[in-house]
PDB file of C-alpha atoms and ligand atoms in Angstrom:
ATOM      1  CA  MET A  12      85.092 123.908 110.345  1.00 76.00           C
ATOM      2  CA  SER A  13      88.053 126.299 110.115  1.00 74.00           C
ATOM      3  CA  ASP A  14      90.251 125.921 107.035  1.00 77.00           C
ATOM      4  CA  ASP A  15      93.275 124.635 108.973  1.00 85.00           C
ATOM      5  CA  ARG A  16      91.231 121.717 110.334  1.00 93.00           C
ATOM      6  CA  GLU A  17      90.067 120.698 106.864  1.00 96.00           C
ATOM      7  CA  LEU A  18      91.844 117.683 105.346  1.00 97.00           C
ATOM      8  CA  LEU A  19      89.559 116.889 102.435  1.00 98.00           C
ATOM      9  CA  ARG A  20      86.810 118.847 100.712  1.00 97.00           C
ATOM     10  CA  VAL A  21      84.433 117.732  98.007  1.00 98.00           C
ATOM     11  CA  GLU A  22      82.294 120.079  95.934  1.00 98.00           C
ATOM     12  CA  GLY A  23      79.452 119.054  93.656  1.00 98.00           C
ATOM     13  CA  LEU A  24      80.912 115.586  93.199  1.00 98.00           C
ATOM     14  CA  THR A  25      78.879 113.578  90.709  1.00 98.00           C
ATOM     15  CA  LYS A  26      79.245 110.178  89.075  1.00 98.00           C
ATOM     16  CA  VAL A  27      76.826 109.024  86.400  1.00 98.00           C
ATOM     17  CA  PHE A  28      77.016 105.455  85.103  1.00 98.00           C
ATOM     18  CA  GLY A  29      75.362 104.391  81.844  1.00 95.00           C
ATOM     19  CA  ARG A  30      73.303 106.440  79.420  1.00 93.00           C
ATOM     20  CA  GLY A  31      69.704 107.197  78.542  1.00 92.00           C
ATOM     21  CA  LYS A  32      67.213 105.064  80.387  1.00 93.00           C
ATOM     22  CA  ASP A  33      70.048 103.008  81.890  1.00 94.00           C
ATOM     23  CA  GLU A  34      71.549 106.099  83.500  1.00 96.00           C
ATOM     24  CA  VAL A  35      72.371 105.807  87.205  1.00 97.00           C
ATOM     25  CA  ARG A  36      73.366 108.914  89.159  1.00 97.00           C
ATOM     26  CA  ALA A  37      75.344 106.925  91.730  1.00 98.00           C
ATOM     27  CA  VAL A  38      76.772 110.080  93.301  1.00 98.00           C
ATOM     28  CA  ASP A  39      74.739 113.205  92.719  1.00 98.00           C
ATOM     29  CA  GLY A  40      76.168 116.596  93.639  1.00 98.00           C
ATOM     30  CA  VAL A  41      77.853 115.720  96.939  1.00 98.00           C
ATOM     31  CA  ASP A  42      79.492 118.412  99.077  1.00 98.00           C
ATOM     32  CA  LEU A  43      81.387 117.356 102.180  1.00 97.00           C
ATOM     33  CA  ARG A  44      84.394 118.163 104.354  1.00 97.00           C
ATOM     34  CA  LEU A  45      86.538 115.825 106.432  1.00 97.00           C
ATOM     35  CA  ALA A  46      88.481 117.242 109.379  1.00 96.00           C
ATOM     36  CA  ARG A  47      92.008 116.263 110.374  1.00 96.00           C
ATOM     37  CA  GLY A  48      92.078 113.512 112.971  1.00 94.00           C
ATOM     38  CA  GLU A  49      88.321 113.009 112.889  1.00 96.00           C
ATOM     39  CA  ILE A  50      86.294 109.870 112.229  1.00 98.00           C
ATOM     40  CA  THR A  51      83.421 110.488 109.844  1.00 98.00           C
ATOM     41  CA  ALA A  52      80.901 107.764 109.095  1.00 98.00           C
ATOM     42  CA  LEU A  53      79.185 107.580 105.720  1.00 98.00           C
ATOM     43  CA  VAL A  54      75.957 105.670 106.251  1.00 98.00           C
ATOM     44  CA  GLY A  55      73.309 104.477 103.834  1.00 97.00           C
ATOM     45  CA  GLN A  56      71.581 101.373 102.575  1.00 96.00           C
ATOM     46  CA  SER A  57      73.068  99.192  99.885  1.00 96.00           C
ATOM     47  CA  GLY A  58      72.966 100.991  96.538  1.00 97.00           C
ATOM     48  CA  SER A  59      72.941 104.499  98.004  1.00 98.00           C
ATOM     49  CA  GLY A  60      76.278 105.357  96.361  1.00 98.00           C
ATOM     50  CA  LYS A  61      78.710 105.023  99.288  1.00 98.00           C
ATOM     51  CA  SER A  62      81.307 102.851  97.557  1.00 97.00           C
ATOM     52  CA  THR A  63      81.174 104.957  94.414  1.00 98.00           C
ATOM     53  CA  LEU A  64      81.821 108.057  96.511  1.00 98.00           C
ATOM     54  CA  GLY A  65      84.678 106.247  98.270  1.00 98.00           C
ATOM     55  CA  ARG A  66      86.208 105.210  94.952  1.00 97.00           C
ATOM     56  CA  LEU A  67      85.930 108.778  93.667  1.00 98.00           C
ATOM     57  CA  LEU A  68      87.755 110.029  96.772  1.00 98.00           C
ATOM     58  CA  LEU A  69      90.429 107.365  96.222  1.00 97.00           C
ATOM     59  CA  ARG A  70      90.882 108.429  92.589  1.00 96.00           C
ATOM     60  CA  LEU A  71      89.963 104.927  91.448  1.00 95.00           C
ATOM     61  CA  LEU A  72      87.146 106.461  89.380  1.00 97.00           C
ATOM     62  CA  ASP A  73      86.922 109.703  87.414  1.00 97.00           C
ATOM     63  CA  PRO A  74      83.995 111.922  88.423  1.00 98.00           C
ATOM     64  CA  THR A  75      81.432 113.120  85.904  1.00 98.00           C
ATOM     65  CA  ALA A  76      81.491 116.524  87.611  1.00 98.00           C
ATOM     66  CA  GLY A  77      82.711 118.259  90.728  1.00 98.00           C
ATOM     67  CA  ARG A  78      86.015 118.452  92.536  1.00 98.00           C
ATOM     68  CA  VAL A  79      88.080 116.883  95.292  1.00 98.00           C
ATOM     69  CA  VAL A  80      90.533 119.012  97.272  1.00 98.00           C
ATOM     70  CA  PHE A  81      93.007 117.272  99.589  1.00 98.00           C
ATOM     71  CA  ASP A  82      95.069 119.321 102.027  1.00 96.00           C
ATOM     72  CA  GLY A  83      94.495 122.425  99.939  1.00 95.00           C
ATOM     73  CA  GLY A  84      95.467 120.854  96.595  1.00 96.00           C
ATOM     74  CA  ASP A  85      93.058 119.909  93.809  1.00 98.00           C
ATOM     75  CA  VAL A  86      93.368 116.159  93.217  1.00 98.00           C
ATOM     76  CA  THR A  87      90.262 115.744  91.046  1.00 97.00           C
ATOM     77  CA  ALA A  88      92.180 114.660  87.962  1.00 95.00           C
ATOM     78  CA  VAL A  89      95.613 113.615  89.269  1.00 96.00           C
ATOM     79  CA  ARG A  90      97.218 110.729  87.406  1.00 95.00           C
ATOM     80  CA  GLY A  91     100.498 108.911  87.132  1.00 94.00           C
ATOM     81  CA  ALA A  92     103.137 109.813  89.691  1.00 93.00           C
ATOM     82  CA  ARG A  93     100.934 112.450  91.327  1.00 94.00           C
ATOM     83  CA  ARG A  94      98.195 109.891  91.831  1.00 95.00           C
ATOM     84  CA  ARG A  95     100.686 107.504  93.427  1.00 92.00           C
ATOM     85  CA  ASP A  96     101.732 110.329  95.741  1.00 92.00           C
ATOM     86  CA  TYR A  97      98.087 110.828  96.623  1.00 96.00           C
ATOM     87  CA  TRP A  98      97.816 107.124  97.484  1.00 93.00           C
ATOM     88  CA  ARG A  99     100.421 107.658 100.168  1.00 91.00           C
ATOM     89  CA  ASP A 100      98.067 110.101 101.822  1.00 95.00           C
ATOM     90  CA  VAL A 101      94.832 108.201 101.271  1.00 97.00           C
ATOM     91  CA  GLN A 102      94.628 104.465 101.844  1.00 95.00           C
ATOM     92  CA  ALA A 103      91.673 102.079 101.837  1.00 95.00           C
ATOM     93  CA  VAL A 104      90.450  98.928 103.498  1.00 95.00           C
ATOM     94  CA  PHE A 105      87.580  97.046 101.873  1.00 93.00           C
ATOM     95  CA  GLN A 106      84.979  94.535 102.938  1.00 91.00           C
ATOM     96  CA  ASP A 107      86.606  91.262 101.958  1.00 91.00           C
ATOM     97  CA  PRO A 108      90.126  90.845 103.368  1.00 89.00           C
ATOM     98  CA  PHE A 109      90.535  87.517 101.541  1.00 90.00           C
ATOM     99  CA  ALA A 110      90.198  89.331  98.213  1.00 89.00           C
ATOM    100  CA  ALA A 111      92.880  91.831  99.241  1.00 88.00           C
ATOM    101  CA  PHE A 112      95.569  89.191  99.773  1.00 90.00           C
ATOM    102  CA  HIS A 113      97.074  86.932  97.184  1.00 88.00           C
ATOM    103  CA  GLN A 114      95.661  83.496  97.880  1.00 88.00           C
ATOM    104  CA  TYR A 115      98.935  81.595  97.579  1.00 92.00           C
ATOM    105  CA  ARG A 116     101.360  84.169  98.910  1.00 93.00           C
ATOM    106  CA  ARG A 117     102.493  84.510 102.460  1.00 95.00           C
ATOM    107  CA  VAL A 118     101.202  87.565 104.311  1.00 94.00           C
ATOM    108  CA  GLU A 119     104.797  88.804 104.471  1.00 93.00           C
ATOM    109  CA  SER A 120     105.091  89.127 100.708  1.00 91.00           C
ATOM    110  CA  THR A 121     101.796  91.036 100.363  1.00 91.00           C
ATOM    111  CA  LEU A 122     102.799  93.435 103.128  1.00 92.00           C
ATOM    112  CA  ALA A 123     106.345  93.861 101.813  1.00 89.00           C
ATOM    113  CA  ALA A 124     104.942  94.750  98.382  1.00 88.00           C
ATOM    114  CA  ALA A 125     102.966  97.598  99.954  1.00 86.00           C
ATOM    115  CA  LEU A 126     106.219  99.131 101.199  1.00 84.00           C
ATOM    116  CA  ARG A 127     106.905 100.336  97.664  1.00 81.00           C
ATOM    117  CA  LEU A 128     104.397 103.135  98.285  1.00 78.00           C
ATOM    118  CA  ALA A 129     105.702 103.873 101.765  1.00 74.00           C
ATOM    119  CA  PRO A 130     107.823 106.892 102.670  1.00 73.00           C
ATOM    120  CA  ASP A 131     111.613 106.398 102.367  1.00 76.00           C
ATOM    121  CA  ALA A 132     112.098 106.040 106.100  1.00 68.00           C
ATOM    122  CA  GLU A 133     109.655 103.142 106.321  1.00 71.00           C
ATOM    123  CA  ARG A 134     111.044 101.507 103.202  1.00 70.00           C
ATOM    124  CA  GLU A 135     114.607 101.481 104.532  1.00 71.00           C
ATOM    125  CA  HIS A 136     113.453  99.620 107.583  1.00 74.00           C
ATOM    126  CA  GLY A 137     111.820  96.959 105.441  1.00 80.00           C
ATOM    127  CA  ARG A 138     110.988  93.995 107.601  1.00 85.00           C
ATOM    128  CA  ALA A 139     111.039  96.145 110.762  1.00 88.00           C
ATOM    129  CA  ALA A 140     108.399  98.456 109.279  1.00 85.00           C
ATOM    130  CA  VAL A 141     106.189  95.476 108.432  1.00 90.00           C
ATOM    131  CA  GLU A 142     106.575  94.116 111.954  1.00 92.00           C
ATOM    132  CA  ALA A 143     105.816  97.471 113.555  1.00 89.00           C
ATOM    133  CA  ALA A 144     102.635  97.837 111.488  1.00 89.00           C
ATOM    134  CA  LEU A 145     101.452  94.361 112.525  1.00 93.00           C
ATOM    135  CA  GLU A 146     102.150  95.125 116.165  1.00 91.00           C
ATOM    136  CA  ALA A 147     100.148  98.335 115.832  1.00 88.00           C
ATOM    137  CA  VAL A 148      97.083  96.269 114.908  1.00 90.00           C
ATOM    138  CA  GLY A 149      97.665  93.722 117.660  1.00 91.00           C
ATOM    139  CA  LEU A 150      99.045  90.861 115.546  1.00 95.00           C
ATOM    140  CA  ASP A 151     102.162  88.841 116.384  1.00 97.00           C
ATOM    141  CA  PRO A 152     104.582  89.260 113.440  1.00 96.00           C
ATOM    142  CA  GLU A 153     106.347  85.936 114.032  1.00 96.00           C
ATOM    143  CA  ARG A 154     103.094  84.059 113.833  1.00 97.00           C
ATOM    144  CA  THR A 155     101.394  86.128 111.129  1.00 97.00           C
ATOM    145  CA  LEU A 156     104.038  86.794 108.475  1.00 95.00           C
ATOM    146  CA  PRO A 157     104.693  83.183 107.386  1.00 96.00           C
ATOM    147  CA  LYS A 158     100.963  82.422 107.039  1.00 96.00           C
ATOM    148  CA  ARG A 159      98.897  82.263 103.885  1.00 96.00           C
ATOM    149  CA  PRO A 160      95.523  84.060 103.936  1.00 95.00           C
ATOM    150  CA  HIS A 161      93.383  80.949 104.519  1.00 95.00           C
ATOM    151  CA  GLU A 162      95.432  80.125 107.630  1.00 96.00           C
ATOM    152  CA  LEU A 163      94.203  83.297 109.336  1.00 95.00           C
ATOM    153  CA  SER A 164      90.716  84.224 110.526  1.00 93.00           C
ATOM    154  CA  GLY A 165      88.736  86.964 108.803  1.00 91.00           C
ATOM    155  CA  GLY A 166      89.390  89.295 111.730  1.00 92.00           C
ATOM    156  CA  GLN A 167      93.139  88.627 111.721  1.00 94.00           C
ATOM    157  CA  LEU A 168      93.306  89.150 107.998  1.00 94.00           C
ATOM    158  CA  GLN A 169      91.329  92.374 108.177  1.00 92.00           C
ATOM    159  CA  ARG A 170      93.762  93.635 110.816  1.00 93.00           C
ATOM    160  CA  ALA A 171      96.661  92.655 108.533  1.00 95.00           C
ATOM    161  CA  MET A 172      94.920  94.637 105.785  1.00 93.00           C
ATOM    162  CA  ILE A 173      94.771  97.664 108.066  1.00 93.00           C
ATOM    163  CA  ALA A 174      98.465  97.143 108.887  1.00 93.00           C
ATOM    164  CA  ARG A 175      99.212  97.151 105.174  1.00 92.00           C
ATOM    165  CA  ALA A 176      97.421 100.494 104.794  1.00 92.00           C
ATOM    166  CA  LEU A 177      99.185 101.937 107.850  1.00 89.00           C
ATOM    167  CA  MET A 178     102.693 101.181 106.582  1.00 87.00           C
ATOM    168  CA  VAL A 179     102.172 103.880 104.001  1.00 88.00           C
ATOM    169  CA  ARG A 180     101.476 106.382 106.827  1.00 88.00           C
ATOM    170  CA  PRO A 181      98.229 107.668 105.315  1.00 94.00           C
ATOM    171  CA  ARG A 182      96.566 110.803 106.566  1.00 96.00           C
ATOM    172  CA  LEU A 183      93.157 109.483 105.570  1.00 97.00           C
ATOM    173  CA  LEU A 184      91.981 105.888 105.803  1.00 97.00           C
ATOM    174  CA  ILE A 185      88.808 104.960 103.932  1.00 97.00           C
ATOM    175  CA  ALA A 186      87.254 101.829 105.433  1.00 97.00           C
ATOM    176  CA  ASP A 187      84.449 100.612 103.151  1.00 97.00           C
ATOM    177  CA  GLU A 188      82.288  98.064 105.021  1.00 95.00           C
ATOM    178  CA  ALA A 189      85.591  96.898 106.519  1.00 94.00           C
ATOM    179  CA  THR A 190      83.840  95.324 109.509  1.00 92.00           C
ATOM    180  CA  SER A 191      80.765  93.942 107.725  1.00 88.00           C
ATOM    181  CA  MET A 192      82.057  90.406 107.277  1.00 85.00           C
ATOM    182  CA  LEU A 193      83.415  90.065 110.800  1.00 86.00           C
ATOM    183  CA  ASP A 194      81.817  88.353 113.780  1.00 86.00           C
ATOM    184  CA  ALA A 195      80.354  90.738 116.333  1.00 87.00           C
ATOM    185  CA  SER A 196      83.156  90.326 118.903  1.00 84.00           C
ATOM    186  CA  VAL A 197      85.928  90.711 116.312  1.00 87.00           C
ATOM    187  CA  ARG A 198      84.083  93.683 114.868  1.00 90.00           C
ATOM    188  CA  VAL A 199      84.295  95.569 118.157  1.00 91.00           C
ATOM    189  CA  THR A 200      88.061  94.872 118.270  1.00 90.00           C
ATOM    190  CA  VAL A 201      88.519  96.323 114.791  1.00 90.00           C
ATOM    191  CA  LEU A 202      86.305  99.345 115.557  1.00 94.00           C
ATOM    192  CA  ASN A 203      88.344 100.030 118.689  1.00 93.00           C
ATOM    193  CA  LEU A 204      91.543  99.622 116.701  1.00 91.00           C
ATOM    194  CA  LEU A 205      90.382 102.300 114.243  1.00 94.00           C
ATOM    195  CA  ALA A 206      89.550 104.603 117.153  1.00 94.00           C
ATOM    196  CA  ASP A 207      93.025 104.034 118.697  1.00 92.00           C
ATOM    197  CA  LEU A 208      94.812 104.640 115.401  1.00 90.00           C
ATOM    198  CA  ARG A 209      93.021 107.891 114.919  1.00 90.00           C
ATOM    199  CA  GLU A 210      94.416 109.004 118.298  1.00 89.00           C
ATOM    200  CA  SER A 211      97.952 107.662 117.971  1.00 89.00           C
ATOM    201  CA  ARG A 212      98.524 108.565 114.325  1.00 87.00           C
ATOM    202  CA  GLU A 213      96.343 111.667 114.018  1.00 87.00           C
ATOM    203  CA  MET A 214      94.813 109.973 111.024  1.00 94.00           C
ATOM    204  CA  SER A 215      91.364 110.822 109.669  1.00 97.00           C
ATOM    205  CA  VAL A 216      89.016 107.948 108.964  1.00 97.00           C
ATOM    206  CA  LEU A 217      86.060 107.767 106.589  1.00 98.00           C
ATOM    207  CA  PHE A 218      84.096 104.802 107.885  1.00 98.00           C
ATOM    208  CA  VAL A 219      81.644 103.601 105.244  1.00 98.00           C
ATOM    209  CA  THR A 220      78.836 101.383 106.510  1.00 97.00           C
ATOM    210  CA  HIS A 221      75.183 100.425 106.058  1.00 95.00           C
ATOM    211  CA  ASP A 222      74.931 100.103 109.853  1.00 95.00           C
ATOM    212  CA  LEU A 223      74.011 103.260 111.739  1.00 95.00           C
ATOM    213  CA  GLY A 224      74.768 101.451 115.021  1.00 94.00           C
ATOM    214  CA  GLN A 225      78.442 100.987 114.124  1.00 95.00           C
ATOM    215  CA  ALA A 226      78.600 104.539 112.790  1.00 97.00           C
ATOM    216  CA  TYR A 227      77.329 105.866 116.089  1.00 96.00           C
ATOM    217  CA  TYR A 228      79.718 103.696 118.088  1.00 95.00           C
ATOM    218  CA  LEU A 229      82.788 104.883 116.229  1.00 97.00           C
ATOM    219  CA  ALA A 230      82.292 108.223 114.541  1.00 98.00           C
ATOM    220  CA  ASP A 231      82.534 111.851 115.569  1.00 97.00           C
ATOM    221  CA  ARG A 232      80.337 112.903 112.673  1.00 98.00           C
ATOM    222  CA  ILE A 233      77.813 111.059 110.546  1.00 98.00           C
ATOM    223  CA  LEU A 234      76.888 111.690 106.917  1.00 98.00           C
ATOM    224  CA  VAL A 235      73.727 109.974 105.726  1.00 98.00           C
ATOM    225  CA  MET A 236      73.633 109.067 102.037  1.00 98.00           C
ATOM    226  CA  HIS A 237      70.480 108.269 100.079  1.00 98.00           C
ATOM    227  CA  ARG A 238      70.200 107.888  96.297  1.00 98.00           C
ATOM    228  CA  GLY A 239      73.549 109.491  95.651  1.00 98.00           C
ATOM    229  CA  ARG A 240      73.012 112.491  97.892  1.00 98.00           C
ATOM    230  CA  ILE A 241      74.019 113.452 101.426  1.00 98.00           C
ATOM    231  CA  VAL A 242      70.620 113.976 103.020  1.00 98.00           C
ATOM    232  CA  GLU A 243      71.765 114.631 106.580  1.00 97.00           C
ATOM    233  CA  SER A 244      75.020 115.360 108.397  1.00 97.00           C
ATOM    234  CA  GLY A 245      76.107 116.372 111.881  1.00 97.00           C
ATOM    235  CA  PRO A 246      77.725 115.216 115.105  1.00 98.00           C
ATOM    236  CA  ALA A 247      77.017 111.503 115.661  1.00 97.00           C
ATOM    237  CA  GLU A 248      75.027 112.155 118.847  1.00 96.00           C
ATOM    238  CA  GLN A 249      72.814 114.678 117.131  1.00 97.00           C
ATOM    239  CA  VAL A 250      72.076 112.619 114.029  1.00 97.00           C
ATOM    240  CA  VAL A 251      71.055 109.649 116.164  1.00 95.00           C
ATOM    241  CA  ALA A 252      69.205 111.580 118.886  1.00 94.00           C
ATOM    242  CA  GLU A 253      67.439 114.069 116.631  1.00 95.00           C
ATOM    243  CA  PRO A 254      67.343 112.715 113.081  1.00 95.00           C
ATOM    244  CA  GLU A 255      65.920 115.319 110.743  1.00 95.00           C
ATOM    245  CA  HIS A 256      65.435 113.224 107.645  1.00 94.00           C
ATOM    246  CA  ALA A 257      62.829 110.456 107.307  1.00 95.00           C
ATOM    247  CA  TYR A 258      65.491 108.246 105.691  1.00 95.00           C
ATOM    248  CA  THR A 259      67.737 108.571 108.753  1.00 95.00           C
ATOM    249  CA  ARG A 260      64.791 107.591 110.959  1.00 94.00           C
ATOM    250  CA  SER A 261      64.217 104.503 108.810  1.00 93.00           C
ATOM    251  CA  LEU A 262      67.892 103.545 109.207  1.00 93.00           C
ATOM    252  CA  LEU A 263      67.568 104.027 112.968  1.00 92.00           C
ATOM    253  CA  ALA A 264      64.629 101.649 113.002  1.00 89.00           C
ATOM    254  CA  ASP A 265      66.955  98.982 111.563  1.00 82.00           C
ATOM    255  CA  VAL A 266      69.313  99.265 114.536  1.00 83.00           C
ATOM    256  CA  PRO A 267      67.982  96.833 117.126  1.00 71.00           C
ATOM    257  CA  LYS A 268      69.824  98.415 120.005  1.00 63.00           C
ATOM    258  CA  LEU A 269      72.346 101.199 120.134  1.00 57.00           C
ATOM    259  CA  HIS A 270      75.116 100.408 122.553  1.00 47.00           C
ATOM    260  CA  PRO A 271      77.305 103.478 122.955  1.00 47.00           C
ATOM    261  CA  GLN A 272      79.366 101.944 125.788  1.00 44.00           C
ATOM    262  CA  ALA A 273      79.595  98.442 124.345  1.00 42.00           C
TER     263      ALA A 273
HETATM  264  P1  ADP B  27      76.675 101.292  98.001  1.00 65.93           P
HETATM  265  O1  ADP B  27      78.150 101.174  98.205  1.00 65.93           O
HETATM  266  O2  ADP B  27      76.045 102.332  98.861  1.00 65.93           O
HETATM  267  O3  ADP B  27      75.981  99.982  98.123  1.00 65.93           O
HETATM  268  P2  ADP B  27      77.343 101.745  95.206  1.00 65.93           P
HETATM  269  O4  ADP B  27      78.164 102.978  95.145  1.00 65.93           O
HETATM  270  O5  ADP B  27      78.033 100.446  95.126  1.00 65.93           O
HETATM  271  O6  ADP B  27      76.420 101.804  96.498  1.00 65.93           O
HETATM  272  O7  ADP B  27      76.265 101.783  94.029  1.00 65.93           O
HETATM  273  C1  ADP B  27      75.442 102.920  93.810  1.00 65.93           C
HETATM  274  C2  ADP B  27      74.684 102.719  92.507  1.00 65.93           C
HETATM  275  O8  ADP B  27      75.591 102.789  91.415  1.00 65.93           O
HETATM  276  C3  ADP B  27      73.982 101.382  92.398  1.00 65.93           C
HETATM  277  O9  ADP B  27      72.768 101.576  91.717  1.00 65.93           O
HETATM  278  C4  ADP B  27      74.943 100.567  91.578  1.00 65.93           C
HETATM  279  O10 ADP B  27      74.274  99.553  90.876  1.00 65.93           O
HETATM  280  C5  ADP B  27      75.519 101.608  90.640  1.00 65.93           C
HETATM  281  N1  ADP B  27      76.881 101.289  90.198  1.00 65.93           N
HETATM  282  C6  ADP B  27      77.980 101.180  90.997  1.00 65.93           C
HETATM  283  N2  ADP B  27      79.070 100.918  90.265  1.00 65.93           N
HETATM  284  C7  ADP B  27      78.671 100.847  88.974  1.00 65.93           C
HETATM  285  C8  ADP B  27      79.330 100.587  87.717  1.00 65.93           C
HETATM  286  N3  ADP B  27      80.652 100.391  87.674  1.00 65.93           N
HETATM  287  N4  ADP B  27      78.578 100.591  86.601  1.00 65.93           N
HETATM  288  C9  ADP B  27      77.255 100.833  86.637  1.00 65.93           C
HETATM  289  N5  ADP B  27      76.566 101.086  87.782  1.00 65.93           N
HETATM  290  C10 ADP B  27      77.266 101.093  88.931  1.00 65.93           C
HETATM  291 MG1   MG B  28      79.298  99.581  98.937  1.00 65.93          MG
END
């Protein structure tokens, strides 16, 4: 990858939890690069360290060692106002959309609160910016904004969550098992939405999943994570067609049927 295509680079990133015999090397010397406008999937079984890596990239956790460089600037230890600036560039969507919304608040108030991080232009437009973000994810603002979370389906709420992230105009969206709780048909809608947003917003996506099938469907590149390390990486086609690592082959065996055109 040429330097001008690089959005994020990680070198020797390590996170150790606990001490002595309770020590867990959740992330163990990871090097990786994410390109501008590209969808990269991070795939591995539960416990392989994917969410810890995601939280390190989001600056929600301090690494034990290593560094994170975003758009040429070292963000490994940013705090305070500089960390809030970083959160404009890097947004996240997690597995459980119900946990992301306040149970008793209307969707409008949760989305409006996110505008505080948004660029000035979006903030000035207030309600219009919220509506535009909902329309971008295929939700009707009139019908969605007055609702409380339990009045929407999981798929609708996850799309609202993505809208909330988009209002901030991130350059990188980290989606950690964001489609895992959704029904198969809704899942395809959300995967296609992520693919569209990458095109229309020139946003990079790090798609974190335990499911190599979804990774293959969506991603340009696949990183395979096992016991805190990246054991294989390459173009999605190549990793699936010619897996080099035994662990990748075992993940492939868990995919009942790959459906590239589905
Ligand atoms: P994944 O997202 O791939 O399922 P995680 O990053 O959640 O994996 O977890 C990787 C390992 O780190 C697991 O062994 C998990 O138990 C451990 N771990 C994650 N977070 C913590 C924590 N806050 N304290 C101690 N151990 C943790
Ligand atoms: Mg996880």
